[in-house]
Amino acid sequence: MLGKVGQKCKMQSALDSLQYSSKTPNASASIFRQEPEQVVGGASDYFASEEEAIGVEHLLAEPEYDDIVDTLLDLKTCTFSVPESYFKDFSALESVDHDALPTTLTEVDETREKLLDGFSNGYDENYCSISCEDYLLDIEVEEETPTLHDVDISYIEDVNLENQLAGSDGKNCGIDVLKLSDARNSSDYDSLLLDNRNCLQFDDMSSDKLLEVFRKMFGHQTSVTDKQWLKHHITFGLQNQDMKCSLVSSEIEGAKVLPPESREELLKASTAFASVFNFRKKPRVQHVKRREHIQWNSFKCLSEAQVDSSGILSDQSNDNTTSEDDWTIGTETPGTNQNRKHNYWSTPEVLKLVDGVSKYGVGRWTDIKRLYFQSSAHRSPPDLKDKWRNLLRASRQCLKSRRGVAAKQNHGWSSIPHHVLNRVQELAVIYPYPRKRRARVLPTVFVASSSTESDNRCFSLNA
DNA sequence: GTTAGGG
DNA sequence: CCCTAAC
């Protein structure tokens, strides 16, 4: 059933949320999965939240909705334009790049003319012209986004209609609705009347009934009590199904189908309806998708290294002086990461560096390199030094405030365990870095600085 | 040749 | 990670 598919999507998204929020031993993995979740947020459900529904309430309520449909829908060109006023409320909810779609409300005919002219005259900044192809592409890209094509109208069976459909093979599509309407039985859904435009009327239905229908149709409850909103939501959900199923099942006997000449236009209309319902989701979903893609690509190397090396190297890092050459993969995967200069430090490498510093102290990078990074050709002594410098900075911020650490982890970098950073801080106390370096200074300054420096050195030596 | 430090 | 001055 279509509705069950929708519910499955909802459940899946809920499971994903649990997965994202659950703490896993692998810190890096959870870190990298938190970012997309935070970005996606409530975008996975179709009008799942009341705020979202209310946000588009004005769009679906009379008379604006009829206005937007009649004004914007162009069946012939399969395009529709969106006046800027319809975007304003959405821009408050999300910062979508609407700058590319500046529009002003004008007459319908003029709009259509401009739209048609736009194909030859180029872009007209006064109008927003979006071809339905764009949205079809978006719908294909965003697989788990429920659309109005997924609505469940099986509630008709659930409410125990007396007139069960003869010959119905379980398909829950608009044809069933049409048949039901023709049957004209006296159930609670007598008010489901079809007019000449294949529109269902819910005027006589109580709010509770509307809510129930909505729940069964969309798979979730809504706290929106506005009758108009519910009515139109259900109506257009059914209408969408109606048009689709009428097209695909026009050969079924007894089905109320439309004239063949209008089928093509109906298909366009159905698509356009879906586009109307989906247009506000499109930019955000695409944005999320791109960000997620980038996120996983940029951290792929690090996360793989983390997974591979998790739990292997703890305290006996002194032993593996020759066996760990493959912790970094920057050079091993030149095909996937072309011309990548940065070799991210894995946690085992950091641990080796910490051990080296604890053994030799700060500054003897060649010795550390000789003992701990003999097999790592790409880790030069200056690299060790640079990394230690970064570790110091990270550990300082770690101890400075836990908020800073949390922020860093949310940003995906600094996957170094806290105990390692604490160890770095301990070593930083023992082996101060940067070491005071005899700067090339003017003689006057040199005297002053050298005196204090020597004093400090004597003090430290005596102590 | 090695290291510190800036870029 | 690179460069360069300082060591």
GROMACS .gro file of C-alpha atoms (C1' of nucleotides) in nm:
model
  477
    1MET     CA    1   0.000   0.000   0.000
    2LEU     CA    2   0.114   0.339  -0.076
    3GLY     CA    3   0.039   0.467   0.266
    4LYS     CA    4   0.244   0.197   0.424
    5VAL     CA    5   0.531   0.299   0.214
    6GLY     CA    6   0.497   0.645   0.352
    7GLN     CA    7   0.487   0.514   0.703
    8LYS     CA    8   0.787   0.304   0.634
    9CYS     CA    9   0.970   0.616   0.535
   10LYS     CA   10   0.870   0.781   0.855
   11MET     CA   11   0.979   0.487   1.061
   12GLN     CA   12   1.304   0.467   0.878
   13SER     CA   13   1.374   0.827   0.943
   14ALA     CA   14   1.293   0.778   1.307
   15LEU     CA   15   1.532   0.488   1.322
   16ASP     CA   16   1.795   0.697   1.156
   17SER     CA   17   1.748   0.963   1.415
   18LEU     CA   18   1.801   0.710   1.686
   19GLN     CA   19   2.108   0.585   1.515
   20TYR     CA   20   2.248   0.929   1.479
   21SER     CA   21   2.190   1.025   1.836
   22SER     CA   22   2.310   0.700   1.988
   23LYS     CA   23   2.658   0.692   2.121
   24THR     CA   24   2.881   0.442   1.957
   25PRO     CA   25   3.227   0.333   2.066
   26ASN     CA   26   3.361   0.458   1.743
   27ALA     CA   27   3.366   0.825   1.810
   28SER     CA   28   3.450   0.927   1.461
   29ALA     CA   29   3.166   0.739   1.302
   30SER     CA   30   2.909   0.900   1.525
   31ILE     CA   31   3.061   1.236   1.469
   32PHE     CA   32   3.043   1.206   1.097
   33ARG     CA   33   2.686   1.093   1.106
   34GLN     CA   34   2.568   1.366   1.328
   35GLU     CA   35   2.627   1.641   1.088
   36PRO     CA   36   2.387   1.529   0.815
   37GLU     CA   37   2.124   1.452   1.074
   38GLN     CA   38   2.147   1.795   1.216
   39VAL     CA   39   2.120   1.945   0.877
   40VAL     CA   40   1.837   1.726   0.764
   41GLY     CA   41   1.635   1.779   1.077
   42GLY     CA   42   1.267   1.749   1.015
   43ALA     CA   43   1.293   1.764   0.643
   44SER     CA   44   1.253   1.391   0.600
   45ASP     CA   45   0.885   1.381   0.680
   46TYR     CA   46   0.620   1.525   0.467
   47PHE     CA   47   0.454   1.788   0.677
   48ALA     CA   48   0.535   1.583   0.978
   49SER     CA   49   0.540   1.874   1.214
   50GLU     CA   50   0.259   2.102   1.286
   51GLU     CA   51   0.473   2.401   1.227
   52GLU     CA   52   0.549   2.282   0.882
   53ALA     CA   53   0.185   2.226   0.806
   54ILE     CA   54   0.086   2.557   0.948
   55GLY     CA   55   0.364   2.712   0.752
   56VAL     CA   56   0.190   2.622   0.431
   57GLU     CA   57  -0.156   2.654   0.566
   58HIS     CA   58  -0.217   2.981   0.398
   59LEU     CA   59  -0.106   2.823   0.077
   60LEU     CA   60  -0.371   2.558   0.089
   61ALA     CA   61  -0.652   2.763   0.233
   62GLU     CA   62  -0.913   2.946   0.039
   63PRO     CA   63  -0.893   3.152  -0.157
   64GLU     CA   64  -0.522   3.166  -0.188
   65TYR     CA   65  -0.481   2.807  -0.288
   66ASP     CA   66  -0.721   2.824  -0.575
   67ASP     CA   67  -0.551   3.138  -0.664
   68ILE     CA   68  -0.211   2.983  -0.669
   69VAL     CA   69  -0.326   2.685  -0.868
   70ASP     CA   70  -0.519   2.879  -1.121
   71THR     CA   71  -0.257   3.141  -1.143
   72LEU     CA   72   0.052   2.935  -1.153
   73LEU     CA   73  -0.042   2.614  -1.319
   74ASP     CA   74   0.012   2.606  -1.684
   75LEU     CA   75  -0.089   2.272  -1.816
   76LYS     CA   76   0.021   2.334  -2.168
   77THR     CA   77   0.373   2.437  -2.103
   78CYS     CA   78   0.406   2.221  -1.798
   79THR     CA   79   0.549   2.513  -1.614
   80PHE     CA   80   0.429   2.729  -1.336
   81SER     CA   81   0.539   3.052  -1.191
   82VAL     CA   82   0.544   3.146  -0.829
   83PRO     CA   83   0.486   3.502  -0.724
   84GLU     CA   84   0.732   3.629  -0.477
   85SER     CA   85   0.464   3.679  -0.217
   86TYR     CA   86   0.430   3.305  -0.185
   87PHE     CA   87   0.791   3.273  -0.101
   88LYS     CA   88   0.801   3.529   0.172
   89ASP     CA   89   0.662   3.315   0.447
   90PHE     CA   90   0.893   3.033   0.357
   91SER     CA   91   1.199   3.247   0.359
   92ALA     CA   92   1.141   3.301   0.726
   93LEU     CA   93   1.158   2.930   0.787
   94GLU     CA   94   1.467   2.858   0.590
   95SER     CA   95   1.737   3.049   0.420
   96VAL     CA   96   1.693   2.922   0.073
   97ASP     CA   97   1.851   3.084  -0.218
   98HIS     CA   98   1.547   3.262  -0.344
   99ASP     CA   99   1.747   3.535  -0.493
  100ALA     CA  100   1.757   3.341  -0.812
  101LEU     CA  101   1.380   3.348  -0.823
  102PRO     CA  102   1.267   3.707  -0.798
  103THR     CA  103   0.904   3.745  -0.887
  104THR     CA  104   0.617   3.983  -0.868
  105LEU     CA  105   0.252   3.908  -0.895
  106THR     CA  106   0.091   4.010  -1.217
  107GLU     CA  107  -0.190   3.902  -1.436
  108VAL     CA  108  -0.217   3.541  -1.522
  109ASP     CA  109  -0.222   3.579  -1.894
  110GLU     CA  110   0.064   3.816  -1.889
  111THR     CA  111   0.253   3.575  -1.675
  112ARG     CA  112   0.199   3.295  -1.917
  113GLU     CA  113   0.303   3.507  -2.206
  114LYS     CA  114   0.612   3.607  -2.027
  115LEU     CA  115   0.683   3.252  -1.942
  116LEU     CA  116   0.653   3.148  -2.297
  117ASP     CA  117   0.857   3.440  -2.410
  118GLY     CA  118   1.111   3.362  -2.150
  119PHE     CA  119   1.223   3.062  -2.344
  120SER     CA  120   1.328   3.279  -2.631
  121ASN     CA  121   1.402   3.609  -2.468
  122GLY     CA  122   1.599   3.473  -2.183
  123TYR     CA  123   1.553   3.514  -1.817
  124ASP     CA  124   1.306   3.769  -1.697
  125GLU     CA  125   1.378   3.880  -1.349
  126ASN     CA  126   1.017   3.969  -1.286
  127TYR     CA  127   0.901   3.613  -1.311
  128CYS     CA  128   0.982   3.282  -1.163
  129SER     CA  129   0.967   3.012  -1.420
  130ILE     CA  130   1.035   2.662  -1.311
  131SER     CA  131   0.996   2.372  -1.542
  132CYS     CA  132   0.848   2.060  -1.403
  133GLU     CA  133   1.143   1.868  -1.531
  134ASP     CA  134   1.350   2.022  -1.260
  135TYR     CA  135   1.119   1.893  -0.998
  136LEU     CA  136   1.097   1.553  -1.151
  137LEU     CA  137   1.469   1.534  -1.126
  138ASP     CA  138   1.450   1.634  -0.766
  139ILE     CA  139   1.192   1.376  -0.690
  140GLU     CA  140   1.409   1.111  -0.841
  141VAL     CA  141   1.711   1.224  -0.651
  142GLU     CA  142   1.540   1.239  -0.318
  143GLU     CA  143   1.423   0.884  -0.292
  144GLU     CA  144   1.291   0.877   0.059
  145THR     CA  145   1.094   1.196   0.034
  146PRO     CA  146   0.728   1.115   0.046
  147THR     CA  147   0.519   1.294  -0.206
  148LEU     CA  148   0.157   1.315  -0.268
  149HIS     CA  149   0.193   1.015  -0.485
  150ASP     CA  150   0.241   0.817  -0.169
  151VAL     CA  151  -0.078   0.910   0.003
  152ASP     CA  152  -0.288   0.630   0.131
  153ILE     CA  153  -0.652   0.637   0.052
  154SER     CA  154  -0.718   0.292   0.182
  155TYR     CA  155  -0.899   0.456   0.468
  156ILE     CA  156  -1.205   0.409   0.255
  157GLU     CA  157  -1.185   0.042   0.333
  158ASP     CA  158  -1.097   0.107   0.691
  159VAL     CA  159  -1.411   0.302   0.761
  160ASN     CA  160  -1.619   0.008   0.653
  161LEU     CA  161  -1.794   0.138   0.357
  162GLU     CA  162  -2.092  -0.073   0.281
  163ASN     CA  163  -2.032  -0.078  -0.085
  164GLN     CA  164  -1.715  -0.268  -0.133
  165LEU     CA  165  -1.580  -0.238  -0.474
  166ALA     CA  166  -1.663  -0.523  -0.700
  167GLY     CA  167  -1.363  -0.653  -0.880
  168SER     CA  168  -1.129  -0.434  -0.692
  169ASP     CA  169  -0.796  -0.608  -0.671
  170GLY     CA  170  -0.679  -0.415  -0.374
  171LYS     CA  171  -0.555  -0.120  -0.564
  172ASN     CA  172  -0.608   0.189  -0.363
  173CYS     CA  173  -0.620   0.451  -0.619
  174GLY     CA  174  -0.845   0.720  -0.736
  175ILE     CA  175  -1.056   0.485  -0.936
  176ASP     CA  176  -1.182   0.336  -0.616
  177VAL     CA  177  -1.277   0.676  -0.503
  178LEU     CA  178  -1.457   0.741  -0.820
  179LYS     CA  179  -1.648   0.419  -0.796
  180LEU     CA  180  -1.738   0.492  -0.442
  181SER     CA  181  -1.865   0.824  -0.539
  182ASP     CA  182  -2.078   0.678  -0.810
  183ALA     CA  183  -2.220   0.423  -0.575
  184ARG     CA  184  -2.370   0.697  -0.363
  185ASN     CA  185  -2.427   0.484  -0.065
  186SER     CA  186  -2.532   0.642   0.258
  187SER     CA  187  -2.229   0.616   0.474
  188ASP     CA  188  -2.041   0.875   0.663
  189TYR     CA  189  -1.862   0.943   0.346
  190ASP     CA  190  -2.167   1.037   0.151
  191SER     CA  191  -2.018   1.373   0.136
  192LEU     CA  192  -1.739   1.244  -0.077
  193LEU     CA  193  -1.895   1.375  -0.388
  194LEU     CA  194  -1.730   1.420  -0.713
  195ASP     CA  195  -1.810   1.721  -0.911
  196ASN     CA  196  -1.748   1.763  -1.276
  197ARG     CA  197  -1.387   1.847  -1.218
  198ASN     CA  198  -1.326   1.529  -1.027
  199CYS     CA  199  -1.292   1.720  -0.705
  200LEU     CA  200  -1.412   1.571  -0.382
  201GLN     CA  201  -1.613   1.777  -0.141
  202PHE     CA  202  -1.569   1.749   0.232
  203ASP     CA  203  -1.783   2.036   0.335
  204ASP     CA  204  -2.018   1.831   0.545
  205MET     CA  205  -1.754   1.630   0.716
  206SER     CA  206  -1.683   1.703   1.077
  207SER     CA  207  -1.344   1.811   1.190
  208ASP     CA  208  -1.287   1.482   1.365
  209LYS     CA  209  -1.365   1.295   1.050
  210LEU     CA  210  -1.134   1.512   0.854
  211LEU     CA  211  -0.860   1.449   1.102
  212GLU     CA  212  -0.918   1.078   1.083
  213VAL     CA  213  -0.913   1.082   0.707
  214PHE     CA  214  -0.602   1.287   0.710
  215ARG     CA  215  -0.432   1.051   0.952
  216LYS     CA  216  -0.515   0.747   0.747
  217MET     CA  217  -0.426   0.913   0.426
  218PHE     CA  218  -0.091   1.056   0.520
  219GLY     CA  219   0.005   0.806   0.783
  220HIS     CA  220   0.036   1.046   1.069
  221GLN     CA  221  -0.177   1.269   1.277
  222THR     CA  222  -0.187   1.637   1.248
  223SER     CA  223  -0.262   1.889   1.512
  224VAL     CA  224  -0.382   2.132   1.255
  225THR     CA  225  -0.748   2.183   1.322
  226ASP     CA  226  -0.826   2.420   1.048
  227LYS     CA  227  -1.104   2.261   0.855
  228GLN     CA  228  -1.022   2.435   0.535
  229TRP     CA  229  -0.665   2.320   0.551
  230LEU     CA  230  -0.764   1.963   0.617
  231LYS     CA  231  -1.021   1.967   0.344
  232HIS     CA  232  -0.789   2.089   0.082
  233HIS     CA  233  -0.508   1.871   0.191
  234ILE     CA  234  -0.721   1.563   0.159
  235THR     CA  235  -0.887   1.682  -0.155
  236PHE     CA  236  -0.570   1.739  -0.341
  237GLY     CA  237  -0.419   1.424  -0.209
  238LEU     CA  238  -0.709   1.234  -0.353
  239GLN     CA  239  -0.711   1.434  -0.667
  240ASN     CA  240  -0.350   1.361  -0.720
  241GLN     CA  241  -0.412   0.993  -0.684
  242ASP     CA  242  -0.720   1.022  -0.894
  243MET     CA  243  -0.540   1.169  -1.187
  244LYS     CA  244  -0.256   0.927  -1.171
  245CYS     CA  245  -0.472   0.621  -1.145
  246SER     CA  246  -0.712   0.742  -1.403
  247LEU     CA  247  -0.432   0.760  -1.646
  248VAL     CA  248  -0.282   0.422  -1.579
  249SER     CA  249  -0.613   0.241  -1.544
  250SER     CA  250  -0.821   0.396  -1.810
  251GLU     CA  251  -0.895   0.059  -1.959
  252ILE     CA  252  -1.058  -0.082  -1.652
  253GLU     CA  253  -1.420  -0.139  -1.708
  254GLY     CA  254  -1.651   0.079  -1.511
  255ALA     CA  255  -1.382   0.316  -1.417
  256LYS     CA  256  -1.465   0.674  -1.464
  257VAL     CA  257  -1.193   0.796  -1.688
  258LEU     CA  258  -1.129   1.113  -1.862
  259PRO     CA  259  -1.135   1.171  -2.231
  260PRO     CA  260  -0.819   1.042  -2.392
  261GLU     CA  261  -0.730   1.380  -2.527
  262SER     CA  262  -0.699   1.516  -2.178
  263ARG     CA  263  -0.487   1.237  -2.039
  264GLU     CA  264  -0.163   1.397  -2.131
  265GLU     CA  265  -0.264   1.719  -1.973
  266LEU     CA  266  -0.377   1.537  -1.667
  267LEU     CA  267  -0.043   1.372  -1.634
  268LYS     CA  268   0.115   1.710  -1.653
  269ALA     CA  269  -0.132   1.842  -1.404
  270SER     CA  270  -0.060   1.561  -1.165
  271THR     CA  271   0.308   1.627  -1.193
  272ALA     CA  272   0.251   1.992  -1.150
  273PHE     CA  273   0.048   1.935  -0.838
  274ALA     CA  274   0.324   1.734  -0.692
  275SER     CA  275   0.560   2.010  -0.783
  276VAL     CA  276   0.346   2.264  -0.608
  277PHE     CA  277   0.350   2.057  -0.296
  278ASN     CA  278   0.714   1.984  -0.318
  279PHE     CA  279   0.861   2.306  -0.433
  280ARG     CA  280   0.936   2.437  -0.090
  281LYS     CA  281   1.114   2.118  -0.002
  282LYS     CA  282   1.328   2.109  -0.308
  283PRO     CA  283   1.596   2.359  -0.226
  284ARG     CA  284   1.646   2.235   0.126
  285VAL     CA  285   1.656   1.871   0.030
  286GLN     CA  286   1.903   1.933  -0.244
  287HIS     CA  287   2.109   2.144  -0.017
  288VAL     CA  288   2.115   1.870   0.241
  289LYS     CA  289   2.205   1.611  -0.012
  290ARG     CA  290   2.497   1.806  -0.143
  291ARG     CA  291   2.626   1.883   0.200
  292GLU     CA  292   2.598   1.525   0.303
  293HIS     CA  293   2.785   1.418  -0.005
  294ILE     CA  294   3.064   1.661   0.056
  295GLN     CA  295   3.077   1.571   0.418
  296TRP     CA  296   3.131   1.205   0.356
  297ASN     CA  297   3.378   1.261   0.081
  298SER     CA  298   3.595   1.498   0.273
  299PHE     CA  299   3.612   1.277   0.578
  300LYS     CA  300   3.618   0.945   0.408
  301CYS     CA  301   3.985   0.891   0.459
  302LEU     CA  302   3.980   0.983   0.821
  303SER     CA  303   3.678   0.778   0.907
  304GLU     CA  304   3.820   0.474   0.732
  305ALA     CA  305   4.145   0.512   0.916
  306GLN     CA  306   3.956   0.542   1.240
  307VAL     CA  307   3.754   0.233   1.175
  308ASP     CA  308   4.054   0.033   1.069
  309SER     CA  309   4.267   0.131   1.359
  310SER     CA  310   4.010   0.134   1.634
  311GLY     CA  311   4.116  -0.056   1.937
  312ILE     CA  312   4.440  -0.184   1.802
  313LEU     CA  313   4.698   0.046   1.936
  314SER     CA  314   4.686   0.126   2.300
  315ASP     CA  315   4.999   0.118   2.510
  316GLN     CA  316   5.228  -0.113   2.324
  317SER     CA  317   5.292   0.128   2.043
  318ASN     CA  318   5.663   0.088   2.103
  319ASP     CA  319   5.648  -0.252   1.943
  320ASN     CA  320   5.513  -0.157   1.610
  321THR     CA  321   5.788   0.055   1.476
  322THR     CA  322   5.783  -0.110   1.139
  323SER     CA  323   5.435  -0.246   1.099
  324GLU     CA  324   5.231   0.068   1.076
  325ASP     CA  325   5.292   0.227   0.752
  326ASP     CA  326   4.940   0.213   0.629
  327TRP     CA  327   4.754   0.422   0.881
  328THR     CA  328   4.731   0.708   0.645
  329ILE     CA  329   4.586   0.661   0.307
  330GLY     CA  330   4.657   0.988   0.141
  331THR     CA  331   4.925   0.840  -0.074
  332GLU     CA  332   4.773   0.496  -0.107
  333THR     CA  333   4.459   0.618  -0.274
  334PRO     CA  334   4.571   0.866  -0.531
  335GLY     CA  335   4.292   0.763  -0.760
  336THR     CA  336   4.013   0.862  -0.529
  337ASN     CA  337   4.181   1.162  -0.375
  338GLN     CA  338   4.367   1.327  -0.653
  339ASN     CA  339   4.648   1.560  -0.570
  340ARG     CA  340   4.565   1.556  -0.208
  341LYS     CA  341   4.841   1.707  -0.009
  342HIS     CA  342   4.711   1.654   0.339
  343ASN     CA  343   4.775   1.332   0.514
  344TYR     CA  344   4.545   1.328   0.808
  345TRP     CA  345   4.691   1.198   1.129
  346SER     CA  346   4.521   0.893   1.262
  347THR     CA  347   4.480   0.833   1.631
  348PRO     CA  348   4.747   0.560   1.641
  349GLU     CA  349   4.990   0.798   1.480
  350VAL     CA  350   4.909   1.060   1.735
  351LEU     CA  351   4.960   0.807   2.010
  352LYS     CA  352   5.297   0.718   1.868
  353LEU     CA  353   5.391   1.081   1.857
  354VAL     CA  354   5.281   1.129   2.215
  355ASP     CA  355   5.484   0.832   2.322
  356GLY     CA  356   5.782   0.965   2.136
  357VAL     CA  357   5.755   1.302   2.302
  358SER     CA  358   5.716   1.143   2.641
  359LYS     CA  359   6.029   0.941   2.575
  360TYR     CA  360   6.256   1.198   2.413
  361GLY     CA  361   6.092   1.523   2.499
  362VAL     CA  362   5.997   1.805   2.268
  363GLY     CA  363   6.240   1.895   1.997
  364ARG     CA  364   6.409   1.567   1.919
  365TRP     CA  365   6.193   1.502   1.620
  366THR     CA  366   6.448   1.305   1.428
  367ASP     CA  367   6.489   1.066   1.715
  368ILE     CA  368   6.114   1.024   1.742
  369LYS     CA  369   6.095   0.976   1.372
  370ARG     CA  370   6.369   0.714   1.384
  371LEU     CA  371   6.207   0.514   1.655
  372TYR     CA  372   5.838   0.551   1.594
  373PHE     CA  373   5.793   0.655   1.235
  374GLN     CA  374   6.070   0.460   1.069
  375SER     CA  375   5.836   0.305   0.820
  376SER     CA  376   5.632   0.617   0.762
  377ALA     CA  377   5.819   0.778   0.481
  378HIS     CA  378   5.574   1.062   0.454
  379ARG     CA  379   5.617   1.168   0.817
  380SER     CA  380   5.918   1.387   0.826
  381PRO     CA  381   6.058   1.531   1.150
  382PRO     CA  382   5.908   1.870   1.069
  383ASP     CA  383   5.579   1.697   1.024
  384LEU     CA  384   5.603   1.556   1.373
  385LYS     CA  385   5.683   1.898   1.502
  386ASP     CA  386   5.389   2.052   1.323
  387LYS     CA  387   5.158   1.787   1.448
  388TRP     CA  388   5.276   1.832   1.804
  389ARG     CA  389   5.213   2.200   1.771
  390ASN     CA  390   4.861   2.134   1.655
  391LEU     CA  391   4.811   1.886   1.934
  392LEU     CA  392   4.913   2.144   2.186
  393ARG     CA  393   4.665   2.387   2.047
  394ALA     CA  394   4.392   2.126   2.048
  395SER     CA  395   4.464   2.016   2.401
  396ARG     CA  396   4.467   2.374   2.519
  397GLN     CA  397   4.126   2.431   2.375
  398CYS     CA  398   4.012   2.099   2.514
  399LEU     CA  399   4.095   2.200   2.868
  400LYS     CA  400   3.987   2.552   2.811
  401SER     CA  401   3.622   2.471   2.771
  402ARG     CA  402   3.427   2.162   2.702
  403ARG     CA  403   3.207   2.363   2.477
  404GLY     CA  404   3.496   2.420   2.246
  405VAL     CA  405   3.560   2.052   2.222
  406ALA     CA  406   3.200   1.981   2.152
  407ALA     CA  407   3.198   2.242   1.881
  408LYS     CA  408   3.505   2.093   1.726
  409GLN     CA  409   3.361   1.746   1.728
  410ASN     CA  410   3.048   1.875   1.570
  411HIS     CA  411   3.255   2.022   1.297
  412GLY     CA  412   3.408   1.688   1.228
  413TRP     CA  413   3.770   1.767   1.287
  414SER     CA  414   3.972   1.681   1.589
  415SER     CA  415   3.870   1.324   1.637
  416ILE     CA  416   4.145   1.283   1.891
  417PRO     CA  417   4.029   1.118   2.212
  418HIS     CA  418   4.017   1.331   2.518
  419HIS     CA  419   4.259   1.121   2.714
  420VAL     CA  420   4.516   1.170   2.443
  421LEU     CA  421   4.472   1.544   2.459
  422ASN     CA  422   4.504   1.531   2.835
  423ARG     CA  423   4.824   1.337   2.794
  424VAL     CA  424   4.947   1.603   2.556
  425GLN     CA  425   4.876   1.865   2.816
  426GLU     CA  426   5.074   1.673   3.074
  427LEU     CA  427   5.367   1.644   2.840
  428ALA     CA  428   5.334   2.010   2.753
  429VAL     CA  429   5.387   2.089   3.119
  430ILE     CA  430   5.690   1.864   3.137
  431TYR     CA  431   5.835   1.967   2.802
  432PRO     CA  432   5.739   2.326   2.734
  433TYR     CA  433   5.682   2.414   2.375
  434PRO     CA  434   5.763   2.629   2.202
  435ARG     CA  435   6.099   2.643   2.358
  436LYS     CA  436   6.241   2.985   2.399
  437ARG     CA  437   6.448   3.048   2.102
  438ARG     CA  438   6.733   3.291   2.095
  439ALA     CA  439   6.580   3.543   1.866
  440ARG     CA  440   6.780   3.755   1.633
  441VAL     CA  441   6.717   4.088   1.794
  442LEU     CA  442   6.875   4.420   1.840
  443PRO     CA  443   7.150   4.440   2.101
  444THR     CA  444   6.949   4.653   2.340
  445VAL     CA  445   6.656   4.421   2.332
  446PHE     CA  446   6.888   4.127   2.334
  447VAL     CA  447   7.034   4.225   2.668
  448ALA     CA  448   6.701   4.262   2.831
  449SER     CA  449   6.554   3.945   2.697
  450SER     CA  450   6.862   3.736   2.752
  451SER     CA  451   6.881   3.838   3.114
  452THR     CA  452   6.529   3.739   3.188
  453GLU     CA  453   6.567   3.427   2.990
  454SER     CA  454   6.881   3.322   3.168
  455ASP     CA  455   6.712   3.396   3.494
  456ASN     CA  456   6.428   3.174   3.403
  457ARG     CA  457   6.662   2.905   3.291
  458CYS     CA  458   6.859   2.918   3.612
  459PHE     CA  459   6.541   2.913   3.807
  460SER     CA  460   6.413   2.616   3.625
  461LEU     CA  461   6.742   2.437   3.653
  462ASN     CA  462   6.764   2.500   4.021
  463ALA     CA  463   6.413   2.389   4.067
  464DG     C1'  464   7.157   1.836   0.908
  465DT     C1'  465   6.797   1.970   1.239
  466DT     C1'  466   6.460   2.261   1.450
  467DA     C1'  467   6.144   2.665   1.538
  468DG     C1'  468   5.816   2.927   1.362
  469DG     C1'  469   5.554   3.182   1.017
  470DG     C1'  470   5.274   3.134   0.608
  471DC     C1'  471   5.242   2.107   0.439
  472DC     C1'  472   5.605   2.434   0.278
  473DC     C1'  473   5.961   2.759   0.344
  474DT     C1'  474   6.329   2.971   0.578
  475DA     C1'  475   6.601   3.146   0.939
  476DA     C1'  476   6.830   2.992   1.332
  477DC     C1'  477   7.077   2.653   1.544
   0.00000   0.00000   0.00000
